[in-house]
PDB file of C-alpha atoms in Angstrom:
ATOM      1  CA  MET A 268     -18.622 -11.360   8.862  1.00 37.00           C
ATOM      2  CA  MET A 269     -19.270  -8.156  10.506  1.00 39.00           C
ATOM      3  CA  LYS A 270     -22.011  -6.115   8.666  1.00 42.00           C
ATOM      4  CA  THR A 271     -20.586  -2.669   7.746  1.00 44.00           C
ATOM      5  CA  ASP A 272     -21.400  -0.021   4.774  1.00 46.00           C
ATOM      6  CA  ILE A 273     -17.903  -1.113   3.460  1.00 45.00           C
ATOM      7  CA  ILE A 274     -18.819  -4.092   1.152  1.00 43.00           C
ATOM      8  CA  ALA A 275     -20.642  -7.382   1.537  1.00 41.00           C
ATOM      9  CA  PRO A 276     -18.462 -10.398   2.124  1.00 47.00           C
ATOM     10  CA  TYR A 277     -15.839 -10.878  -0.778  1.00 50.00           C
ATOM     11  CA  PRO A 278     -13.517 -13.845  -1.323  1.00 59.00           C
ATOM     12  CA  LEU A 279      -9.518 -13.039  -2.290  1.00 66.00           C
ATOM     13  CA  SER A 280      -8.608 -13.869  -5.349  1.00 60.00           C
ATOM     14  CA  VAL A 281      -6.162 -17.148  -5.666  1.00 45.00           C
ATOM     15  CA  LYS A 282      -3.739 -14.604  -7.284  1.00 51.00           C
ATOM     16  CA  ALA A 283      -3.398 -12.570  -3.895  1.00 61.00           C
ATOM     17  CA  LYS A 284      -1.408 -15.836  -2.247  1.00 90.00           C
ATOM     18  CA  HIS A 285       1.051 -12.920  -1.143  1.00 96.00           C
ATOM     19  CA  PHE A 286       0.640  -9.323   0.461  1.00 97.00           C
ATOM     20  CA  LEU A 287       3.635  -7.608  -1.032  1.00 97.00           C
ATOM     21  CA  LYS A 288       1.676  -4.186  -2.346  1.00 97.00           C
ATOM     22  CA  LEU A 289      -1.712  -2.963  -2.341  1.00 97.00           C
ATOM     23  CA  SER A 290      -1.436  -2.304  -6.248  1.00 96.00           C
ATOM     24  CA  ASP A 291      -1.431  -6.587  -6.278  1.00 95.00           C
ATOM     25  CA  TYR A 292      -5.000  -6.375  -4.979  1.00 95.00           C
ATOM     26  CA  GLN A 293      -8.325  -5.285  -6.435  1.00 93.00           C
ATOM     27  CA  PRO A 294     -10.253  -2.535  -4.728  1.00 93.00           C
ATOM     28  CA  ASN A 295     -13.089  -5.001  -3.502  1.00 93.00           C
ATOM     29  CA  GLU A 296     -10.794  -7.461  -1.952  1.00 94.00           C
ATOM     30  CA  ILE A 297      -8.880  -4.676  -0.060  1.00 96.00           C
ATOM     31  CA  LEU A 298     -12.566  -3.374   1.262  1.00 95.00           C
ATOM     32  CA  TYR A 299     -13.214  -6.872   1.938  1.00 95.00           C
ATOM     33  CA  LEU A 300     -10.171  -6.917   4.313  1.00 96.00           C
ATOM     34  CA  LEU A 301     -10.587  -3.918   6.178  1.00 97.00           C
ATOM     35  CA  ASP A 302     -14.323  -5.007   6.624  1.00 96.00           C
ATOM     36  CA  SER A 303     -12.433  -8.585   8.017  1.00 96.00           C
ATOM     37  CA  ALA A 304     -10.293  -5.711  10.085  1.00 97.00           C
ATOM     38  CA  LEU A 305     -13.521  -4.327  11.827  1.00 97.00           C
ATOM     39  CA  GLU A 306     -14.451  -7.715  12.551  1.00 96.00           C
ATOM     40  CA  MET A 307     -11.427  -8.604  14.448  1.00 96.00           C
ATOM     41  CA  LYS A 308     -11.083  -5.148  16.075  1.00 98.00           C
ATOM     42  CA  SER A 309     -14.777  -5.877  17.427  1.00 97.00           C
ATOM     43  CA  LEU A 310     -13.982  -9.541  18.592  1.00 97.00           C
ATOM     44  CA  GLN A 311     -11.137  -8.359  20.685  1.00 97.00           C
ATOM     45  CA  LYS A 312     -12.835  -5.170  22.167  1.00 97.00           C
ATOM     46  CA  LYS A 313     -15.217  -7.696  23.859  1.00 97.00           C
ATOM     47  CA  GLY A 314     -13.010 -10.271  24.528  1.00 97.00           C
ATOM     48  CA  ILE A 315     -14.406 -12.769  22.536  1.00 97.00           C
ATOM     49  CA  PRO A 316     -11.947 -15.563  21.572  1.00 97.00           C
ATOM     50  CA  HIS A 317     -11.427 -16.394  17.546  1.00 97.00           C
ATOM     51  CA  PRO A 318      -8.824 -18.652  17.216  1.00 97.00           C
ATOM     52  CA  TYR A 319      -8.940 -18.650  13.658  1.00 97.00           C
ATOM     53  CA  LEU A 320      -5.325 -19.663  13.324  1.00 98.00           C
ATOM     54  CA  SER A 321      -4.688 -22.392  15.797  1.00 98.00           C
ATOM     55  CA  GLY A 322      -1.723 -24.300  15.446  1.00 97.00           C
ATOM     56  CA  LYS A 323      -0.454 -21.801  12.859  1.00 98.00           C
ATOM     57  CA  VAL A 324       3.347 -20.433  13.099  1.00 98.00           C
ATOM     58  CA  LEU A 325       4.191 -17.016  11.786  1.00 98.00           C
ATOM     59  CA  GLY A 326       8.117 -16.915  10.466  1.00 98.00           C
ATOM     60  CA  MET A 327       8.703 -12.939  11.050  1.00 97.00           C
ATOM     61  CA  ILE A 328      12.310 -11.834   9.284  1.00 96.00           C
ATOM     62  CA  PHE A 329      13.402  -8.300  10.429  1.00 95.00           C
ATOM     63  CA  GLU A 330      16.610  -6.599   8.888  1.00 92.00           C
ATOM     64  CA  LYS A 331      15.120  -3.441   9.731  1.00 90.00           C
ATOM     65  CA  SER A 332      14.460  -2.816  13.254  1.00 88.00           C
ATOM     66  CA  SER A 333      10.684  -2.051  14.199  1.00 92.00           C
ATOM     67  CA  THR A 334       7.991  -1.724  17.452  1.00 94.00           C
ATOM     68  CA  ARG A 335       4.869  -1.661  15.752  1.00 96.00           C
ATOM     69  CA  THR A 336       5.169  -4.097  13.438  1.00 97.00           C
ATOM     70  CA  ARG A 337       7.393  -6.655  15.263  1.00 97.00           C
ATOM     71  CA  VAL A 338       4.553  -6.235  18.473  1.00 98.00           C
ATOM     72  CA  SER A 339       1.577  -6.027  16.598  1.00 98.00           C
ATOM     73  CA  PHE A 340       2.616  -9.081  14.173  1.00 98.00           C
ATOM     74  CA  THR A 341       3.423 -11.311  17.457  1.00 98.00           C
ATOM     75  CA  VAL A 342       0.395  -9.998  19.512  1.00 98.00           C
ATOM     76  CA  GLY A 343      -2.282 -10.844  16.684  1.00 98.00           C
ATOM     77  CA  MET A 344      -1.230 -14.082  15.956  1.00 98.00           C
ATOM     78  CA  LYS A 345      -1.389 -14.913  19.809  1.00 98.00           C
ATOM     79  CA  GLN A 346      -4.439 -13.614  19.295  1.00 98.00           C
ATOM     80  CA  LEU A 347      -5.899 -15.504  16.688  1.00 98.00           C
ATOM     81  CA  GLY A 348      -4.673 -18.834  18.321  1.00 98.00           C
ATOM     82  CA  GLY A 349      -1.418 -19.142  16.678  1.00 98.00           C
ATOM     83  CA  ASP A 350       2.418 -18.091  17.414  1.00 98.00           C
ATOM     84  CA  ALA A 351       4.854 -16.120  15.874  1.00 98.00           C
ATOM     85  CA  ILE A 352       8.749 -16.528  15.472  1.00 97.00           C
ATOM     86  CA  PHE A 353      11.121 -13.442  15.539  1.00 96.00           C
ATOM     87  CA  LEU A 354      13.999 -13.719  13.181  1.00 94.00           C
ATOM     88  CA  SER A 355      16.362 -11.142  12.970  1.00 90.00           C
ATOM     89  CA  SER A 356      18.919 -11.560   9.658  1.00 80.00           C
ATOM     90  CA  ASN A 357      21.829 -12.036  12.562  1.00 81.00           C
ATOM     91  CA  ASP A 358      19.992 -14.231  13.960  1.00 81.00           C
ATOM     92  CA  ILE A 359      19.925 -16.692  10.216  1.00 84.00           C
ATOM     93  CA  GLN A 360      22.361 -17.831   7.877  1.00 78.00           C
ATOM     94  CA  LEU A 361      20.444 -15.331   5.693  1.00 76.00           C
ATOM     95  CA  GLY A 362      22.671 -12.786   7.000  1.00 62.00           C
ATOM     96  CA  ARG A 363      25.816 -15.039   6.639  1.00 73.00           C
ATOM     97  CA  GLY A 364      25.551 -15.513   2.842  1.00 82.00           C
ATOM     98  CA  GLU A 365      22.506 -17.882   2.404  1.00 90.00           C
ATOM     99  CA  THR A 366      20.512 -16.837  -0.353  1.00 91.00           C
ATOM    100  CA  VAL A 367      16.844 -15.360  -0.515  1.00 92.00           C
ATOM    101  CA  GLU A 368      15.740 -18.528  -2.226  1.00 95.00           C
ATOM    102  CA  ASP A 369      17.460 -21.381   0.160  1.00 94.00           C
ATOM    103  CA  THR A 370      15.915 -19.423   2.737  1.00 94.00           C
ATOM    104  CA  ALA A 371      12.585 -18.992   1.682  1.00 95.00           C
ATOM    105  CA  LYS A 372      12.290 -22.652   0.724  1.00 96.00           C
ATOM    106  CA  VAL A 373      13.666 -23.738   3.729  1.00 96.00           C
ATOM    107  CA  LEU A 374      11.452 -21.793   6.224  1.00 96.00           C
ATOM    108  CA  SER A 375       8.169 -22.785   4.431  1.00 97.00           C
ATOM    109  CA  ARG A 376       9.212 -26.166   5.385  1.00 97.00           C
ATOM    110  CA  TYR A 377       8.506 -25.266   9.405  1.00 98.00           C
ATOM    111  CA  VAL A 378       6.387 -22.203   9.055  1.00 98.00           C
ATOM    112  CA  ASP A 379       2.559 -21.491   8.016  1.00 98.00           C
ATOM    113  CA  GLY A 380       3.326 -17.734   6.711  1.00 98.00           C
ATOM    114  CA  LEU A 381       6.259 -15.088   6.433  1.00 98.00           C
ATOM    115  CA  MET A 382       6.417 -11.723   7.653  1.00 98.00           C
ATOM    116  CA  ILE A 383       9.593  -9.854   6.238  1.00 97.00           C
ATOM    117  CA  ARG A 384      10.656  -5.972   7.231  1.00 96.00           C
ATOM    118  CA  THR A 385      13.333  -5.754   4.635  1.00 95.00           C
ATOM    119  CA  PHE A 386      15.155  -2.568   2.464  1.00 93.00           C
ATOM    120  CA  ALA A 387      14.987  -3.834  -1.649  1.00 95.00           C
ATOM    121  CA  HIS A 388      11.496  -4.555  -2.516  1.00 97.00           C
ATOM    122  CA  GLU A 389      13.052  -7.177  -4.887  1.00 97.00           C
ATOM    123  CA  THR A 390      14.071  -9.015  -1.460  1.00 95.00           C
ATOM    124  CA  ILE A 391      10.467  -9.722  -0.520  1.00 96.00           C
ATOM    125  CA  GLU A 392       9.604 -10.636  -4.262  1.00 97.00           C
ATOM    126  CA  CYS A 393      12.328 -13.124  -4.514  1.00 96.00           C
ATOM    127  CA  PHE A 394      11.129 -14.607  -1.035  1.00 95.00           C
ATOM    128  CA  ALA A 395       7.538 -14.512  -2.448  1.00 97.00           C
ATOM    129  CA  GLU A 396       8.882 -16.526  -5.548  1.00 96.00           C
ATOM    130  CA  ASN A 397      10.669 -19.257  -3.464  1.00 96.00           C
ATOM    131  CA  ALA A 398       8.382 -19.895  -0.599  1.00 97.00           C
ATOM    132  CA  ASN A 399       5.423 -21.864  -0.433  1.00 96.00           C
ATOM    133  CA  VAL A 400       3.512 -20.278   2.271  1.00 97.00           C
ATOM    134  CA  PRO A 401       2.044 -16.677   2.249  1.00 97.00           C
ATOM    135  CA  VAL A 402       4.428 -13.766   2.574  1.00 98.00           C
ATOM    136  CA  ILE A 403       3.600 -10.421   4.245  1.00 98.00           C
ATOM    137  CA  ASN A 404       5.239  -7.427   3.688  1.00 98.00           C
ATOM    138  CA  GLY A 405       6.023  -5.404   6.887  1.00 98.00           C
ATOM    139  CA  LEU A 406       8.140  -2.985   5.097  1.00 97.00           C
ATOM    140  CA  THR A 407      10.696  -2.051   1.969  1.00 97.00           C
ATOM    141  CA  ASP A 408      12.172   0.678   1.282  1.00 95.00           C
ATOM    142  CA  LEU A 409       9.270   1.162  -2.054  1.00 97.00           C
ATOM    143  CA  HIS A 410       6.033  -0.069  -0.099  1.00 98.00           C
ATOM    144  CA  HIS A 411       4.307  -0.325   3.324  1.00 98.00           C
ATOM    145  CA  PRO A 412       1.290  -1.908   2.519  1.00 98.00           C
ATOM    146  CA  THR A 413       0.158  -3.196   6.629  1.00 98.00           C
ATOM    147  CA  GLN A 414       0.764   0.433   7.499  1.00 98.00           C
ATOM    148  CA  VAL A 415      -1.949   1.614   4.876  1.00 98.00           C
ATOM    149  CA  MET A 416      -4.491  -0.714   5.873  1.00 98.00           C
ATOM    150  CA  ALA A 417      -4.351   0.642   9.325  1.00 98.00           C
ATOM    151  CA  ASP A 418      -4.914   4.005   8.163  1.00 98.00           C
ATOM    152  CA  LEU A 419      -7.500   3.053   6.094  1.00 98.00           C
ATOM    153  CA  LEU A 420      -9.784   1.530   8.839  1.00 98.00           C
ATOM    154  CA  THR A 421      -8.634   4.249  10.884  1.00 98.00           C
ATOM    155  CA  ILE A 422     -10.104   6.514   8.303  1.00 98.00           C
ATOM    156  CA  TYR A 423     -13.015   4.514   8.261  1.00 98.00           C
ATOM    157  CA  GLU A 424     -13.834   4.886  12.355  1.00 98.00           C
ATOM    158  CA  HIS A 425     -13.444   8.841  12.481  1.00 98.00           C
ATOM    159  CA  LYS A 426     -15.264   9.608   8.765  1.00 98.00           C
ATOM    160  CA  GLY A 427     -17.514   6.812   8.401  1.00 97.00           C
ATOM    161  CA  LYS A 428     -16.878   6.504   4.773  1.00 97.00           C
ATOM    162  CA  LEU A 429     -14.146   6.657   2.687  1.00 98.00           C
ATOM    163  CA  GLN A 430     -14.722   7.197  -0.754  1.00 96.00           C
ATOM    164  CA  GLY A 431     -15.246  11.126  -2.067  1.00 97.00           C
ATOM    165  CA  LEU A 432     -12.626  12.125   0.898  1.00 98.00           C
ATOM    166  CA  LYS A 433      -9.064  14.127  -0.285  1.00 98.00           C
ATOM    167  CA  MET A 434      -6.050  12.773   0.944  1.00 98.00           C
ATOM    168  CA  CYS A 435      -3.264  14.850   0.997  1.00 98.00           C
ATOM    169  CA  TYR A 436       0.316  13.374   1.707  1.00 98.00           C
ATOM    170  CA  ILE A 437       3.167  15.921   2.614  1.00 98.00           C
ATOM    171  CA  GLY A 438       6.818  15.572   2.975  1.00 98.00           C
ATOM    172  CA  ASP A 439       9.136  12.912   0.989  1.00 97.00           C
ATOM    173  CA  GLY A 440       7.045  11.813  -1.828  1.00 98.00           C
ATOM    174  CA  ASN A 441       9.564   9.382  -3.102  1.00 97.00           C
ATOM    175  CA  ASN A 442       9.159   6.903   0.019  1.00 95.00           C
ATOM    176  CA  ASN A 443       7.220   3.795   1.125  1.00 97.00           C
ATOM    177  CA  MET A 444       4.371   5.403   2.589  1.00 98.00           C
ATOM    178  CA  CYS A 445       3.633   7.747   0.358  1.00 98.00           C
ATOM    179  CA  HIS A 446       3.669   4.820  -2.243  1.00 98.00           C
ATOM    180  CA  SER A 447       1.152   2.524  -0.868  1.00 98.00           C
ATOM    181  CA  LEU A 448      -1.043   5.658   0.375  1.00 98.00           C
ATOM    182  CA  LEU A 449      -1.525   6.491  -3.377  1.00 98.00           C
ATOM    183  CA  GLU A 450      -2.177   2.626  -3.982  1.00 98.00           C
ATOM    184  CA  GLY A 451      -4.705   2.445  -0.985  1.00 98.00           C
ATOM    185  CA  ALA A 452      -6.734   6.032  -1.206  1.00 98.00           C
ATOM    186  CA  VAL A 453      -6.797   4.955  -4.804  1.00 98.00           C
ATOM    187  CA  ALA A 454      -8.170   1.431  -4.406  1.00 97.00           C
ATOM    188  CA  VAL A 455     -11.069   2.946  -1.880  1.00 97.00           C
ATOM    189  CA  GLY A 456     -12.045   5.734  -4.014  1.00 97.00           C
ATOM    190  CA  MET A 457     -10.557   8.794  -2.107  1.00 98.00           C
ATOM    191  CA  ASP A 458      -9.109  11.932  -3.971  1.00 98.00           C
ATOM    192  CA  ILE A 459      -4.988  12.061  -2.850  1.00 98.00           C
ATOM    193  CA  VAL A 460      -2.904  14.772  -3.834  1.00 98.00           C
ATOM    194  CA  VAL A 461       0.926  14.562  -3.104  1.00 98.00           C
ATOM    195  CA  ALA A 462       2.981  17.846  -1.962  1.00 98.00           C
ATOM    196  CA  SER A 463       6.891  17.528  -1.952  1.00 98.00           C
ATOM    197  CA  PRO A 464       9.723  19.069  -3.721  1.00 98.00           C
ATOM    198  CA  GLU A 465      10.327  18.046  -7.617  1.00 98.00           C
ATOM    199  CA  ALA A 466      13.334  15.985  -6.626  1.00 97.00           C
ATOM    200  CA  TYR A 467      11.388  14.146  -4.196  1.00 97.00           C
ATOM    201  CA  ALA A 468       8.359  12.879  -6.348  1.00 98.00           C
ATOM    202  CA  PRO A 469       7.132   9.716  -5.835  1.00 98.00           C
ATOM    203  CA  ASN A 470       8.263   6.990  -8.085  1.00 98.00           C
ATOM    204  CA  ASP A 471       7.164   7.398 -11.162  1.00 98.00           C
ATOM    205  CA  HIS A 472       6.052   3.728 -12.403  1.00 97.00           C
ATOM    206  CA  ILE A 473       3.879   3.574  -9.771  1.00 98.00           C
ATOM    207  CA  PHE A 474       2.649   7.216  -9.675  1.00 98.00           C
ATOM    208  CA  GLN A 475       1.411   6.142 -13.141  1.00 97.00           C
ATOM    209  CA  GLU A 476      -0.090   3.346 -12.323  1.00 97.00           C
ATOM    210  CA  VAL A 477      -2.192   4.635  -9.940  1.00 98.00           C
ATOM    211  CA  LYS A 478      -3.341   7.484 -12.240  1.00 97.00           C
ATOM    212  CA  ALA A 479      -4.834   4.787 -14.469  1.00 96.00           C
ATOM    213  CA  LYS A 480      -6.801   2.906 -11.737  1.00 95.00           C
ATOM    214  CA  ALA A 481      -7.865   6.247 -10.520  1.00 96.00           C
ATOM    215  CA  GLN A 482     -10.015   6.367 -13.767  1.00 92.00           C
ATOM    216  CA  VAL A 483     -11.586   3.448 -12.931  1.00 92.00           C
ATOM    217  CA  THR A 484     -12.354   3.851  -9.403  1.00 91.00           C
ATOM    218  CA  GLN A 485     -13.075   7.773  -9.967  1.00 94.00           C
ATOM    219  CA  SER A 486     -10.412   9.073  -7.639  1.00 97.00           C
ATOM    220  CA  ASP A 487      -8.194  12.332  -8.213  1.00 97.00           C
ATOM    221  CA  VAL A 488      -4.510  11.863  -8.142  1.00 98.00           C
ATOM    222  CA  SER A 489      -2.056  14.769  -8.296  1.00 98.00           C
ATOM    223  CA  PHE A 490       1.178  16.193  -7.625  1.00 98.00           C
ATOM    224  CA  THR A 491       2.350  19.875  -6.938  1.00 98.00           C
ATOM    225  CA  THR A 492       5.484  20.940  -4.610  1.00 98.00           C
ATOM    226  CA  SER A 493       3.224  23.442  -2.884  1.00 98.00           C
ATOM    227  CA  ALA A 494       2.240  21.960   0.522  1.00 98.00           C
ATOM    228  CA  GLU A 495      -0.584  24.539   1.036  1.00 98.00           C
ATOM    229  CA  GLU A 496      -2.037  23.522  -2.421  1.00 98.00           C
ATOM    230  CA  ALA A 497      -2.113  19.978  -1.333  1.00 98.00           C
ATOM    231  CA  VAL A 498      -3.661  20.711   1.988  1.00 98.00           C
ATOM    232  CA  THR A 499      -6.709  22.782   0.775  1.00 98.00           C
ATOM    233  CA  ASP A 500      -9.904  21.604   1.892  1.00 98.00           C
ATOM    234  CA  ALA A 501      -8.317  18.260   3.120  1.00 98.00           C
ATOM    235  CA  ASP A 502     -10.107  15.688   4.962  1.00 98.00           C
ATOM    236  CA  ILE A 503      -6.979  13.962   5.841  1.00 99.00           C
ATOM    237  CA  ILE A 504      -3.426  15.202   5.971  1.00 99.00           C
ATOM    238  CA  VAL A 505      -0.513  12.265   6.462  1.00 98.00           C
ATOM    239  CA  THR A 506       2.794  12.924   6.956  1.00 98.00           C
ATOM    240  CA  ASP A 507       6.274  10.690   7.294  1.00 98.00           C
ATOM    241  CA  VAL A 508      10.319  11.883   9.075  1.00 97.00           C
ATOM    242  CA  TRP A 509      12.100  13.476   6.073  1.00 96.00           C
ATOM    243  CA  THR A 510      14.673  10.895   6.966  1.00 90.00           C
ATOM    244  CA  SER A 511      14.512   7.133   6.859  1.00 83.00           C
ATOM    245  CA  MET A 512      16.374   4.243   7.894  1.00 74.00           C
ATOM    246  CA  GLY A 513      19.171   4.141   5.595  1.00 77.00           C
ATOM    247  CA  GLN A 514      19.087   8.034   4.918  1.00 81.00           C
ATOM    248  CA  GLU A 515      20.905   8.928   8.244  1.00 85.00           C
ATOM    249  CA  ALA A 516      24.047  10.470   6.420  1.00 88.00           C
ATOM    250  CA  GLU A 517      21.562  13.107   4.209  1.00 89.00           C
ATOM    251  CA  LYS A 518      19.966  13.719   7.420  1.00 91.00           C
ATOM    252  CA  GLU A 519      21.011  17.773   7.740  1.00 93.00           C
ATOM    253  CA  GLU A 520      20.300  18.738   3.634  1.00 95.00           C
ATOM    254  CA  ARG A 521      16.919  16.841   3.824  1.00 96.00           C
ATOM    255  CA  LEU A 522      16.023  18.899   6.983  1.00 96.00           C
ATOM    256  CA  LYS A 523      16.797  22.038   4.805  1.00 96.00           C
ATOM    257  CA  ILE A 524      14.903  20.866   1.963  1.00 97.00           C
ATOM    258  CA  PHE A 525      11.763  19.694   3.346  1.00 98.00           C
ATOM    259  CA  ALA A 526      11.609  23.026   5.761  1.00 98.00           C
ATOM    260  CA  PRO A 527       8.488  24.262   3.963  1.00 98.00           C
ATOM    261  CA  TYR A 528       6.837  20.767   4.111  1.00 98.00           C
ATOM    262  CA  GLN A 529       6.183  20.547   7.844  1.00 98.00           C
ATOM    263  CA  VAL A 530       3.144  19.880   9.284  1.00 98.00           C
ATOM    264  CA  ASN A 531       2.252  23.109  11.439  1.00 98.00           C
ATOM    265  CA  THR A 532      -0.861  25.006  12.593  1.00 98.00           C
ATOM    266  CA  ALA A 533      -0.393  27.745   9.505  1.00 98.00           C
ATOM    267  CA  LEU A 534      -0.492  24.759   6.840  1.00 98.00           C
ATOM    268  CA  CYS A 535      -3.495  23.089   8.712  1.00 98.00           C
ATOM    269  CA  SER A 536      -5.344  25.673   8.858  1.00 98.00           C
ATOM    270  CA  HIS A 537      -6.438  25.519   4.820  1.00 98.00           C
ATOM    271  CA  ALA A 538      -7.748  21.768   5.796  1.00 98.00           C
ATOM    272  CA  LYS A 539     -11.281  21.496   6.041  1.00 98.00           C
ATOM    273  CA  GLU A 540     -12.199  22.066  10.098  1.00 98.00           C
ATOM    274  CA  ASP A 541     -12.695  18.590  10.768  1.00 98.00           C
ATOM    275  CA  TYR A 542      -9.473  16.997   9.184  1.00 98.00           C
ATOM    276  CA  LEU A 543      -7.423  13.984  10.464  1.00 99.00           C
ATOM    277  CA  PHE A 544      -3.946  14.003  10.919  1.00 99.00           C
ATOM    278  CA  LEU A 545      -2.073  10.568  10.455  1.00 99.00           C
ATOM    279  CA  HIS A 546       1.705   9.816  10.789  1.00 98.00           C
ATOM    280  CA  CYS A 547       2.834   5.942  10.805  1.00 97.00           C
ATOM    281  CA  LEU A 548       5.268   7.078  13.477  1.00 97.00           C
ATOM    282  CA  PRO A 549       8.153   7.145  15.070  1.00 96.00           C
ATOM    283  CA  ALA A 550       7.946  10.588  14.550  1.00 97.00           C
ATOM    284  CA  HIS A 551      10.397  13.614  14.625  1.00 96.00           C
ATOM    285  CA  ARG A 552       8.476  16.340  16.490  1.00 97.00           C
ATOM    286  CA  GLY A 553       9.649  19.672  15.398  1.00 97.00           C
ATOM    287  CA  GLU A 554      10.768  18.291  12.036  1.00 97.00           C
ATOM    288  CA  GLU A 555       8.089  16.975   9.749  1.00 98.00           C
ATOM    289  CA  VAL A 556       5.250  18.150  12.218  1.00 98.00           C
ATOM    290  CA  THR A 557       4.589  20.138  14.868  1.00 98.00           C
ATOM    291  CA  THR A 558       4.051  18.632  18.548  1.00 98.00           C
ATOM    292  CA  GLU A 559       0.436  21.120  18.481  1.00 98.00           C
ATOM    293  CA  ILE A 560      -0.246  19.172  15.299  1.00 98.00           C
ATOM    294  CA  ILE A 561       0.801  15.397  16.478  1.00 98.00           C
ATOM    295  CA  ASP A 562      -0.542  15.736  20.071  1.00 98.00           C
ATOM    296  CA  GLY A 563      -3.580  18.163  19.352  1.00 98.00           C
ATOM    297  CA  PRO A 564      -7.675  17.011  18.679  1.00 98.00           C
ATOM    298  CA  HIS A 565      -7.332  16.561  15.038  1.00 98.00           C
ATOM    299  CA  SER A 566      -4.452  13.804  15.482  1.00 98.00           C
ATOM    300  CA  VAL A 567      -5.689  10.138  15.527  1.00 98.00           C
ATOM    301  CA  VAL A 568      -2.249   8.472  15.175  1.00 98.00           C
ATOM    302  CA  PHE A 569      -2.160   6.521  18.351  1.00 98.00           C
ATOM    303  CA  ASP A 570      -5.397   4.883  16.888  1.00 98.00           C
ATOM    304  CA  GLU A 571      -3.605   4.539  13.497  1.00 98.00           C
ATOM    305  CA  ALA A 572      -1.135   2.538  15.555  1.00 98.00           C
ATOM    306  CA  GLU A 573      -3.537   0.386  17.148  1.00 98.00           C
ATOM    307  CA  ASN A 574      -5.048  -0.350  13.967  1.00 98.00           C
ATOM    308  CA  ARG A 575      -2.001  -2.394  12.634  1.00 98.00           C
ATOM    309  CA  LEU A 576      -2.977  -4.674  14.892  1.00 98.00           C
ATOM    310  CA  HIS A 577      -6.442  -5.516  13.772  1.00 98.00           C
ATOM    311  CA  ALA A 578      -5.866  -5.065  10.073  1.00 98.00           C
ATOM    312  CA  GLN A 579      -2.829  -7.115   9.959  1.00 98.00           C
ATOM    313  CA  LYS A 580      -5.050  -9.916  11.793  1.00 98.00           C
ATOM    314  CA  ALA A 581      -7.411  -9.628   9.394  1.00 97.00           C
ATOM    315  CA  ILE A 582      -4.805 -10.374   6.505  1.00 97.00           C
ATOM    316  CA  LEU A 583      -2.862 -12.952   8.426  1.00 97.00           C
ATOM    317  CA  LYS A 584      -6.549 -14.675   8.884  1.00 96.00           C
ATOM    318  CA  ALA A 585      -7.568 -14.307   5.178  1.00 95.00           C
ATOM    319  CA  LEU A 586      -3.962 -15.662   3.837  1.00 96.00           C
ATOM    320  CA  VAL A 587      -2.386 -18.108   6.717  1.00 93.00           C
TER     321      VAL A 587
END
């Protein structure tokens, strides 16, 4: 275990068999995984082999297209000494009417773990209930936990801490990134404020659950319709596309609604001088963020993208 000041080694609980959403994990478990991710990154950068998963195979089911998720999980498994199999919904019987339950039971007989990138969160929960191997959420419409693990790792690397920092999320609050950022920020003791139009506020159940947990970690969680208010004195600014996969028909309407929430130079002037800008990518330059911000000195989006690899290797090592 690589010694850092994040946390001392702490084993995952028996309940943490799957990785579906960050709220399933205790704060010390999330910090344990981040510590392990730092170890994974250090080994990889030094060229030290780390075949923790030699002989293991990860099945990867994609109902949504992907760049970073597909490549990072594939490379991660190979660097850990294992292998990964890509399965699109068009390639397996799931796309021809076989039930999720049956698919999960069958694939469990072949592979050592499943990573799924899908639409409804209920789909991945059904997989987890019926699989006999760990199931990892590569993205659903409700949560994106592997991305947020990479985000937290990136923030720690650049800030040297997590607890006490202020994160603001600007844009569509009712999306998977916002929900997982809320859960992740509170777990590590960060303050977080979400700024979006009232009609696009975060899922209320998730928001209230996070607020309750914030009392334990002494984090502040809030919502506002003012982007300027959210950004004021922020250490980290995060945004995401205004139109996600499956929402293409709403694009023109969304461009108008979210225009006041664009992350640009004027808005960022209210943040701390050493703020970090994060975006899960792909980005729509000129929409949710301007080019001068995403390509500017405060942006760490490509460090963030790289850290998907290291964070996911830590998850794979812990679960598979």
